[in-house]
PDB file of C-alpha atoms in Angstrom:
ATOM      1  CA  MET A 981     -20.981  28.471  30.215  1.00 70.00           C
ATOM      2  CA  LEU A 982     -22.580  27.779  26.737  1.00 73.00           C
ATOM      3  CA  ASN A 983     -25.205  30.249  25.418  1.00 74.00           C
ATOM      4  CA  GLY A 984     -28.089  28.864  23.507  1.00 75.00           C
ATOM      5  CA  CYS A 985     -26.645  29.251  20.178  1.00 71.00           C
ATOM      6  CA  GLU A 986     -23.588  27.470  20.879  1.00 74.00           C
ATOM      7  CA  LYS A 987     -25.501  24.688  22.280  1.00 79.00           C
ATOM      8  CA  GLY A 988     -27.923  24.473  19.468  1.00 74.00           C
ATOM      9  CA  LEU A 989     -24.643  24.341  17.085  1.00 73.00           C
ATOM     10  CA  ILE A 990     -23.314  21.522  19.021  1.00 80.00           C
ATOM     11  CA  ASP A 991     -26.684  19.608  18.850  1.00 78.00           C
ATOM     12  CA  ASN A 992     -26.942  19.982  15.080  1.00 74.00           C
ATOM     13  CA  PHE A 993     -23.519  18.443  14.583  1.00 74.00           C
ATOM     14  CA  ARG A 994     -24.779  15.293  16.896  1.00 79.00           C
ATOM     15  CA  GLN A 995     -27.927  15.024  14.788  1.00 73.00           C
ATOM     16  CA  LEU A 996     -25.924  15.206  11.650  1.00 67.00           C
ATOM     17  CA  GLY A 997     -23.716  12.186  13.099  1.00 78.00           C
ATOM     18  CA  CYS A 998     -20.943  14.301  13.633  1.00 81.00           C
ATOM     19  CA  ASN A 999     -20.126  13.264  17.259  1.00 85.00           C
ATOM     20  CA  GLY A1000     -16.701  13.804  17.226  1.00 84.00           C
ATOM     21  CA  LEU A1001     -16.878  16.900  15.724  1.00 78.00           C
ATOM     22  CA  ALA A1002     -19.388  17.962  18.308  1.00 82.00           C
ATOM     23  CA  ASP A1003     -17.241  16.790  21.309  1.00 86.00           C
ATOM     24  CA  LYS A1004     -14.635  19.068  19.932  1.00 82.00           C
ATOM     25  CA  LEU A1005     -16.637  21.913  19.508  1.00 78.00           C
ATOM     26  CA  ASP A1006     -18.081  21.722  22.914  1.00 83.00           C
ATOM     27  CA  THR A1007     -14.602  21.544  24.544  1.00 83.00           C
ATOM     28  CA  ALA A1008     -13.270  24.218  22.491  1.00 79.00           C
ATOM     29  CA  LEU A1009     -16.151  26.744  23.377  1.00 76.00           C
ATOM     30  CA  SER A1010     -16.142  25.602  26.886  1.00 79.00           C
ATOM     31  CA  SER A1011     -12.513  26.851  27.204  1.00 74.00           C
ATOM     32  CA  ARG A1012     -12.305  30.268  28.537  1.00 60.00           C
ATOM     33  CA  HIS A1013      -9.317  31.050  26.002  1.00 62.00           C
ATOM     34  CA  VAL A1014     -11.125  29.644  23.103  1.00 60.00           C
ATOM     35  CA  ALA A1015     -14.601  31.422  24.004  1.00 55.00           C
ATOM     36  CA  SER A1016     -13.106  34.832  23.447  1.00 55.00           C
ATOM     37  CA  SER A1017     -12.044  33.947  19.872  1.00 56.00           C
ATOM     38  CA  GLU A1018     -14.034  34.203  16.705  1.00 68.00           C
ATOM     39  CA  LEU A1019     -16.334  31.577  15.704  1.00 66.00           C
ATOM     40  CA  PHE A1020     -14.705  30.755  12.276  1.00 56.00           C
ATOM     41  CA  SER A1021     -11.356  30.196  14.299  1.00 71.00           C
ATOM     42  CA  VAL A1022     -12.855  28.049  16.488  1.00 70.00           C
ATOM     43  CA  MET A1023     -14.755  26.153  13.681  1.00 70.00           C
ATOM     44  CA  SER A1024     -11.608  26.000  11.661  1.00 64.00           C
ATOM     45  CA  SER A1025      -9.483  24.340  14.594  1.00 73.00           C
ATOM     46  CA  VAL A1026     -12.077  21.660  15.584  1.00 73.00           C
ATOM     47  CA  THR A1027     -12.643  20.801  11.939  1.00 70.00           C
ATOM     48  CA  GLU A1028      -9.116  20.079  11.570  1.00 75.00           C
ATOM     49  CA  ALA A1029      -8.784  18.155  14.413  1.00 77.00           C
ATOM     50  CA  GLU A1030     -11.720  16.017  13.413  1.00 76.00           C
ATOM     51  CA  LEU A1031     -10.182  15.639   9.920  1.00 76.00           C
ATOM     52  CA  LEU A1032      -6.760  14.320  11.488  1.00 82.00           C
ATOM     53  CA  ASP A1033      -8.725  11.920  13.929  1.00 84.00           C
ATOM     54  CA  GLN A1034     -10.793  10.628  10.588  1.00 83.00           C
ATOM     55  CA  LYS A1035      -7.702  10.308   8.651  1.00 88.00           C
ATOM     56  CA  GLN A1036      -5.886   8.222  11.246  1.00 92.00           C
ATOM     57  CA  ALA A1037      -9.007   6.031  11.902  1.00 92.00           C
ATOM     58  CA  ARG A1038      -8.977   5.173   8.089  1.00 93.00           C
ATOM     59  CA  ALA A1039      -5.383   4.640   8.139  1.00 95.00           C
ATOM     60  CA  ASP A1040      -5.695   2.239  11.083  1.00 95.00           C
ATOM     61  CA  ARG A1041      -8.489   0.434   9.157  1.00 96.00           C
ATOM     62  CA  LEU A1042      -6.595   0.180   5.800  1.00 96.00           C
ATOM     63  CA  LEU A1043      -3.426  -1.103   7.668  1.00 96.00           C
ATOM     64  CA  ARG A1044      -5.525  -3.824   9.340  1.00 96.00           C
ATOM     65  CA  MET A1045      -7.042  -4.670   6.051  1.00 95.00           C
ATOM     66  CA  ALA A1046      -3.511  -4.884   4.515  1.00 95.00           C
ATOM     67  CA  GLY A1047      -2.035  -6.984   7.282  1.00 93.00           C
ATOM     68  CA  LEU A1048       0.349  -3.905   8.122  1.00 93.00           C
ATOM     69  CA  LYS A1049      -0.990  -2.973  11.429  1.00 89.00           C
ATOM     70  CA  GLY A1050       1.950  -2.827  13.906  1.00 88.00           C
ATOM     71  CA  THR A1051       4.720  -3.657  11.308  1.00 88.00           C
ATOM     72  CA  TYR A1052       8.075  -2.158  12.079  1.00 88.00           C
ATOM     73  CA  SER A1053       8.514  -1.329   8.187  1.00 92.00           C
ATOM     74  CA  ASN A1054       8.610   2.424   7.710  1.00 93.00           C
ATOM     75  CA  LEU A1055      10.127   4.800   5.057  1.00 94.00           C
ATOM     76  CA  ASP A1056      11.415   7.045   7.958  1.00 93.00           C
ATOM     77  CA  ILE A1057      13.745   4.484   9.435  1.00 91.00           C
ATOM     78  CA  LEU A1058      15.109   3.177   6.156  1.00 91.00           C
ATOM     79  CA  GLU A1059      18.890   2.845   6.127  1.00 89.00           C
ATOM     80  CA  TYR A1060      20.836   4.528   3.055  1.00 88.00           C
ATOM     81  CA  ARG A1061      24.089   2.594   3.783  1.00 84.00           C
ATOM     82  CA  SER A1062      26.730   2.855   1.284  1.00 84.00           C
ATOM     83  CA  GLY A1063      26.521   0.040  -1.195  1.00 86.00           C
ATOM     84  CA  ARG A1064      22.941  -0.512  -1.067  1.00 90.00           C
ATOM     85  CA  ASN A1065      22.301   1.373  -4.135  1.00 91.00           C
ATOM     86  CA  LEU A1066      19.142   3.358  -2.623  1.00 92.00           C
ATOM     87  CA  ASP A1067      18.204   6.299  -4.441  1.00 92.00           C
ATOM     88  CA  LYS A1068      16.721   8.593  -1.653  1.00 94.00           C
ATOM     89  CA  VAL A1069      15.583  11.232  -4.104  1.00 94.00           C
ATOM     90  CA  LEU A1070      13.362   8.227  -5.520  1.00 95.00           C
ATOM     91  CA  ILE A1071      12.293   6.981  -2.074  1.00 96.00           C
ATOM     92  CA  ASP A1072      11.067  10.563  -1.127  1.00 95.00           C
ATOM     93  CA  ARG A1073       9.147  10.973  -4.231  1.00 95.00           C
ATOM     94  CA  MET A1074       7.377   7.511  -3.681  1.00 96.00           C
ATOM     95  CA  ALA A1075       6.697   8.751  -0.251  1.00 96.00           C
ATOM     96  CA  SER A1076       4.312  11.159  -1.313  1.00 96.00           C
ATOM     97  CA  CYS A1077       2.416   8.277  -2.993  1.00 97.00           C
ATOM     98  CA  SER A1078       2.104  10.203  -6.343  1.00 96.00           C
ATOM     99  CA  TYR A1079       3.305   7.051  -8.138  1.00 97.00           C
ATOM    100  CA  ILE A1080      -0.074   5.525  -7.051  1.00 97.00           C
ATOM    101  CA  ASP A1081      -1.946   8.372  -8.653  1.00 96.00           C
ATOM    102  CA  GLU A1082       0.063   8.035 -11.685  1.00 96.00           C
ATOM    103  CA  CYS A1083      -0.278   4.373 -12.132  1.00 95.00           C
ATOM    104  CA  ILE A1084       3.589   3.923 -12.034  1.00 97.00           C
ATOM    105  CA  ASN A1085       4.789   0.422 -10.874  1.00 98.00           C
ATOM    106  CA  VAL A1086       7.785  -0.348  -8.652  1.00 98.00           C
ATOM    107  CA  VAL A1087      10.002  -3.372  -9.215  1.00 98.00           C
ATOM    108  CA  ILE A1088      12.329  -3.944  -6.300  1.00 98.00           C
ATOM    109  CA  THR A1089      15.317  -6.699  -7.112  1.00 97.00           C
ATOM    110  CA  GLY A1090      18.110  -7.858  -5.194  1.00 95.00           C
ATOM    111  CA  ALA A1091      19.470 -10.787  -3.216  1.00 94.00           C
ATOM    112  CA  ALA A1092      17.974 -12.156  -0.364  1.00 91.00           C
ATOM    113  CA  GLY A1093      18.526 -10.211   2.579  1.00 88.00           C
ATOM    114  CA  THR A1094      19.097  -6.748   0.694  1.00 91.00           C
ATOM    115  CA  GLY A1095      15.803  -5.321   2.143  1.00 92.00           C
ATOM    116  CA  LYS A1096      13.224  -5.654  -0.630  1.00 95.00           C
ATOM    117  CA  THR A1097      10.388  -6.742   1.500  1.00 95.00           C
ATOM    118  CA  PHE A1098      10.971  -4.071   4.223  1.00 95.00           C
ATOM    119  CA  ILE A1099      10.745  -1.357   1.468  1.00 96.00           C
ATOM    120  CA  SER A1100       7.632  -2.775  -0.206  1.00 97.00           C
ATOM    121  CA  ARG A1101       5.940  -2.983   3.209  1.00 97.00           C
ATOM    122  CA  ALA A1102       7.189   0.597   3.966  1.00 97.00           C
ATOM    123  CA  LEU A1103       5.403   1.651   0.878  1.00 98.00           C
ATOM    124  CA  GLY A1104       2.268  -0.185   1.925  1.00 97.00           C
ATOM    125  CA  VAL A1105       2.239   1.347   5.372  1.00 97.00           C
ATOM    126  CA  GLN A1106       2.727   5.007   3.541  1.00 97.00           C
ATOM    127  CA  ALA A1107       0.039   4.298   1.313  1.00 97.00           C
ATOM    128  CA  CYS A1108      -2.290   3.168   3.979  1.00 97.00           C
ATOM    129  CA  ASN A1109      -1.366   6.211   6.140  1.00 95.00           C
ATOM    130  CA  GLU A1110      -2.373   8.506   3.037  1.00 95.00           C
ATOM    131  CA  GLY A1111      -5.691   6.706   2.428  1.00 95.00           C
ATOM    132  CA  TYR A1112      -5.042   4.296  -0.295  1.00 97.00           C
ATOM    133  CA  ARG A1113      -6.298   0.694  -0.181  1.00 97.00           C
ATOM    134  CA  THR A1114      -3.636  -1.655  -0.132  1.00 98.00           C
ATOM    135  CA  ARG A1115      -3.240  -5.451  -0.425  1.00 97.00           C
ATOM    136  CA  ILE A1116       0.057  -7.713   0.205  1.00 97.00           C
ATOM    137  CA  PHE A1117       0.630 -11.378  -1.161  1.00 97.00           C
ATOM    138  CA  TYR A1118       3.442 -13.747  -1.743  1.00 97.00           C
ATOM    139  CA  LEU A1119       3.133 -14.806  -5.648  1.00 97.00           C
ATOM    140  CA  ARG A1120       2.874 -18.556  -4.750  1.00 96.00           C
ATOM    141  CA  GLU A1121       0.043 -18.275  -2.063  1.00 96.00           C
ATOM    142  CA  LEU A1122      -1.669 -15.896  -4.654  1.00 97.00           C
ATOM    143  CA  LEU A1123      -1.593 -18.124  -7.394  1.00 97.00           C
ATOM    144  CA  LYS A1124      -2.556 -21.098  -5.430  1.00 96.00           C
ATOM    145  CA  ASP A1125      -5.656 -19.148  -3.825  1.00 96.00           C
ATOM    146  CA  MET A1126      -6.540 -17.937  -7.556  1.00 96.00           C
ATOM    147  CA  THR A1127      -6.119 -21.426  -9.063  1.00 96.00           C
ATOM    148  CA  PHE A1128      -8.320 -23.059  -6.446  1.00 95.00           C
ATOM    149  CA  ARG A1129     -11.020 -20.550  -6.732  1.00 95.00           C
ATOM    150  CA  ASP A1130     -11.012 -20.942 -10.618  1.00 93.00           C
ATOM    151  CA  ARG A1131     -11.429 -24.889 -10.226  1.00 92.00           C
ATOM    152  CA  ALA A1132     -13.992 -24.523  -7.913  1.00 91.00           C
ATOM    153  CA  GLY A1133     -16.451 -23.209 -10.861  1.00 82.00           C
ATOM    154  CA  THR A1134     -17.866 -20.772  -8.674  1.00 82.00           C
ATOM    155  CA  ASP A1135     -18.033 -16.991  -9.041  1.00 93.00           C
ATOM    156  CA  SER A1136     -15.493 -16.698  -6.236  1.00 94.00           C
ATOM    157  CA  TYR A1137     -12.622 -16.364  -8.945  1.00 95.00           C
ATOM    158  CA  ALA A1138     -14.158 -13.472 -10.668  1.00 95.00           C
ATOM    159  CA  LYS A1139     -14.937 -11.376  -7.666  1.00 95.00           C
ATOM    160  CA  ARG A1140     -11.417 -12.225  -6.156  1.00 95.00           C
ATOM    161  CA  LEU A1141      -9.920 -11.086  -9.574  1.00 96.00           C
ATOM    162  CA  ARG A1142     -12.050  -8.029  -9.572  1.00 95.00           C
ATOM    163  CA  MET A1143     -10.883  -7.067  -6.076  1.00 96.00           C
ATOM    164  CA  LEU A1144      -7.143  -7.694  -6.867  1.00 97.00           C
ATOM    165  CA  SER A1145      -7.612  -5.682 -10.213  1.00 96.00           C
ATOM    166  CA  ASN A1146      -9.274  -2.559  -8.451  1.00 96.00           C
ATOM    167  CA  VAL A1147      -7.176  -2.107  -5.240  1.00 97.00           C
ATOM    168  CA  PRO A1148      -5.054   1.022  -5.801  1.00 97.00           C
ATOM    169  CA  LEU A1149      -1.738  -0.680  -4.660  1.00 98.00           C
ATOM    170  CA  LEU A1150      -1.056  -4.257  -4.869  1.00 98.00           C
ATOM    171  CA  ILE A1151       2.225  -5.617  -3.478  1.00 98.00           C
ATOM    172  CA  ILE A1152       3.475  -9.094  -4.630  1.00 98.00           C
ATOM    173  CA  ASP A1153       6.472 -10.466  -2.817  1.00 97.00           C
ATOM    174  CA  GLU A1154       8.821 -13.381  -3.730  1.00 97.00           C
ATOM    175  CA  TRP A1155       7.912 -12.833  -7.548  1.00 97.00           C
ATOM    176  CA  PHE A1156       8.992 -15.826  -9.589  1.00 95.00           C
ATOM    177  CA  SER A1157      10.527 -17.728  -6.612  1.00 93.00           C
ATOM    178  CA  VAL A1158       9.026 -20.693  -8.192  1.00 93.00           C
ATOM    179  CA  ALA A1159       8.448 -20.931 -11.685  1.00 93.00           C
ATOM    180  CA  PRO A1160       4.564 -20.588 -12.233  1.00 94.00           C
ATOM    181  CA  SER A1161       2.593 -23.680 -13.768  1.00 94.00           C
ATOM    182  CA  LYS A1162       0.891 -23.285 -17.221  1.00 94.00           C
ATOM    183  CA  ASP A1163      -2.600 -22.453 -15.714  1.00 94.00           C
ATOM    184  CA  GLU A1164      -0.919 -20.153 -12.989  1.00 96.00           C
ATOM    185  CA  LEU A1165       0.636 -18.364 -15.537  1.00 96.00           C
ATOM    186  CA  VAL A1166      -2.544 -17.631 -17.401  1.00 96.00           C
ATOM    187  CA  ILE A1167      -4.036 -16.490 -14.119  1.00 97.00           C
ATOM    188  CA  LEU A1168      -1.138 -14.273 -13.670  1.00 97.00           C
ATOM    189  CA  HIS A1169      -1.362 -12.518 -17.085  1.00 97.00           C
ATOM    190  CA  GLU A1170      -5.054 -12.047 -16.570  1.00 97.00           C
ATOM    191  CA  LEU A1171      -4.343 -10.244 -13.437  1.00 97.00           C
ATOM    192  CA  VAL A1172      -1.610  -8.192 -14.554  1.00 97.00           C
ATOM    193  CA  ASP A1173      -3.538  -7.209 -17.737  1.00 97.00           C
ATOM    194  CA  SER A1174      -6.436  -6.355 -15.886  1.00 96.00           C
ATOM    195  CA  ARG A1175      -4.565  -4.162 -13.531  1.00 96.00           C
ATOM    196  CA  TYR A1176      -2.709  -2.475 -16.714  1.00 95.00           C
ATOM    197  CA  GLY A1177      -6.142  -1.987 -17.911  1.00 90.00           C
ATOM    198  CA  ARG A1178      -7.624  -0.230 -14.898  1.00 91.00           C
ATOM    199  CA  ARG A1179      -4.325   1.667 -14.382  1.00 92.00           C
ATOM    200  CA  ARG A1180      -3.306   0.683 -10.958  1.00 96.00           C
ATOM    201  CA  SER A1181      -0.178   0.475  -9.336  1.00 98.00           C
ATOM    202  CA  THR A1182       1.858  -2.687  -8.296  1.00 98.00           C
ATOM    203  CA  VAL A1183       4.674  -3.228  -6.354  1.00 98.00           C
ATOM    204  CA  ILE A1184       6.914  -6.477  -7.039  1.00 98.00           C
ATOM    205  CA  CYS A1185       9.682  -7.792  -5.009  1.00 98.00           C
ATOM    206  CA  SER A1186      11.954 -10.493  -6.893  1.00 97.00           C
ATOM    207  CA  GLN A1187      15.454 -11.744  -6.616  1.00 96.00           C
ATOM    208  CA  MET A1188      15.255 -12.480 -10.283  1.00 96.00           C
ATOM    209  CA  PRO A1189      16.077  -9.176 -12.563  1.00 95.00           C
ATOM    210  CA  SER A1190      13.203  -8.206 -14.618  1.00 95.00           C
ATOM    211  CA  GLY A1191      15.010  -8.957 -17.824  1.00 95.00           C
ATOM    212  CA  ASN A1192      14.995 -12.559 -16.777  1.00 96.00           C
ATOM    213  CA  TRP A1193      11.443 -12.865 -16.216  1.00 97.00           C
ATOM    214  CA  ALA A1194       9.797 -14.109 -19.710  1.00 95.00           C
ATOM    215  CA  GLY A1195      12.726 -16.515 -20.096  1.00 94.00           C
ATOM    216  CA  TYR A1196      11.371 -18.164 -16.538  1.00 94.00           C
ATOM    217  CA  CYS A1197       7.978 -18.771 -17.760  1.00 94.00           C
ATOM    218  CA  SER A1198       6.796 -21.902 -19.490  1.00 92.00           C
ATOM    219  CA  ASN A1199       5.202 -19.934 -22.323  1.00 95.00           C
ATOM    220  CA  ARG A1200       7.536 -17.164 -23.221  1.00 95.00           C
ATOM    221  CA  ALA A1201       4.919 -15.039 -25.130  1.00 96.00           C
ATOM    222  CA  LEU A1202       2.768 -14.793 -21.987  1.00 96.00           C
ATOM    223  CA  GLY A1203       6.083 -14.032 -19.916  1.00 96.00           C
ATOM    224  CA  GLU A1204       6.916 -11.277 -22.137  1.00 97.00           C
ATOM    225  CA  SER A1205       3.400  -9.803 -22.214  1.00 97.00           C
ATOM    226  CA  ILE A1206       3.413  -9.900 -18.348  1.00 97.00           C
ATOM    227  CA  THR A1207       6.691  -8.247 -18.246  1.00 97.00           C
ATOM    228  CA  GLY A1208       5.682  -5.870 -20.743  1.00 97.00           C
ATOM    229  CA  ARG A1209       2.904  -4.583 -19.005  1.00 97.00           C
ATOM    230  CA  ILE A1210       4.623  -4.266 -15.588  1.00 97.00           C
ATOM    231  CA  MET A1211       7.690  -2.648 -16.974  1.00 97.00           C
ATOM    232  CA  SER A1212       5.924  -0.116 -19.130  1.00 95.00           C
ATOM    233  CA  LYS A1213       5.919   2.444 -16.760  1.00 96.00           C
ATOM    234  CA  VAL A1214       7.867   1.701 -13.537  1.00 97.00           C
ATOM    235  CA  TYR A1215      10.221   2.913 -10.818  1.00 97.00           C
ATOM    236  CA  GLU A1216      12.896   0.096 -10.633  1.00 97.00           C
ATOM    237  CA  MET A1217      15.430  -0.533  -7.948  1.00 96.00           C
ATOM    238  CA  ASN A1218      18.090  -2.865  -7.767  1.00 96.00           C
ATOM    239  CA  LEU A1219      19.224  -3.380  -4.010  1.00 95.00           C
ATOM    240  CA  GLN A1220      22.824  -4.470  -3.325  1.00 91.00           C
ATOM    241  CA  GLY A1221      25.142  -4.889  -0.549  1.00 82.00           C
ATOM    242  CA  THR A1222      25.167  -7.217   2.453  1.00 76.00           C
ATOM    243  CA  ASP A1223      22.592  -9.110   4.165  1.00 70.00           C
ATOM    244  CA  MET A1224      20.551  -6.477   6.208  1.00 70.00           C
ATOM    245  CA  ARG A1225      19.338  -9.200   8.641  1.00 67.00           C
ATOM    246  CA  LYS A1226      22.824 -10.424   9.359  1.00 62.00           C
ATOM    247  CA  ALA A1227      24.033  -6.879   9.733  1.00 61.00           C
ATOM    248  CA  HIS A1228      21.398  -6.361  12.437  1.00 59.00           C
ATOM    249  CA  PHE A1229      22.054  -9.408  14.386  1.00 54.00           C
ATOM    250  CA  GLU A1230      23.931  -9.086  17.518  1.00 48.00           C
ATOM    251  CA  ARG A1231      25.496 -11.908  19.265  1.00 41.00           C
ATOM    252  CA  PRO A1232      24.971 -12.051  22.994  1.00 43.00           C
TER     253      PRO A1232
END
């Protein structure tokens, strides 16, 4: 049975809008075991539980916004098979998401099926779980969308660019799978330059080695400028080995 002071404390939390915390405190103080504990210990326990709930709720919201809710990709199940050229020390370092705080880009290259997309999305899941806003795009779709907005002649392009420039982690897949047009290259340069200026982290997946990017662009100067900004501070992984999709395929 709660005393007047305990009821008043719980009611105060409800009036402050901390309903989840109030419920946990009510449950804790109603427990015969917990009721005999020091109030400080009880408050410490229920606030930690509430913080964990809030962290999970934020992670779920960020995962939905990034399109990663329910994805299979996760760093915990990453396979370090022989010949994949995966650096576990580097992966473990990135799992802390310190590279986002340090504004370090991640470039993942390799042939189709070597696991570039899986790793990039696993990094995205980890970032969301740690509270970082994340967005994922295929480069071709991103450039088409930005070109459409630019030609519309409204403030839609500026708003989109501002969002993409400010998001802490931007993941771009299929980088240069198709050569960007002259107009698209200008847009891509503006985006990369804006994120570089705002010190944001970008994860890029490409079948093309970074050394070949500039030569693939219709304007080599812009290509070199884009490449230089991305590679100025970067963790680079060149995946090798067999096609992981085929390795996981089981015949009936």
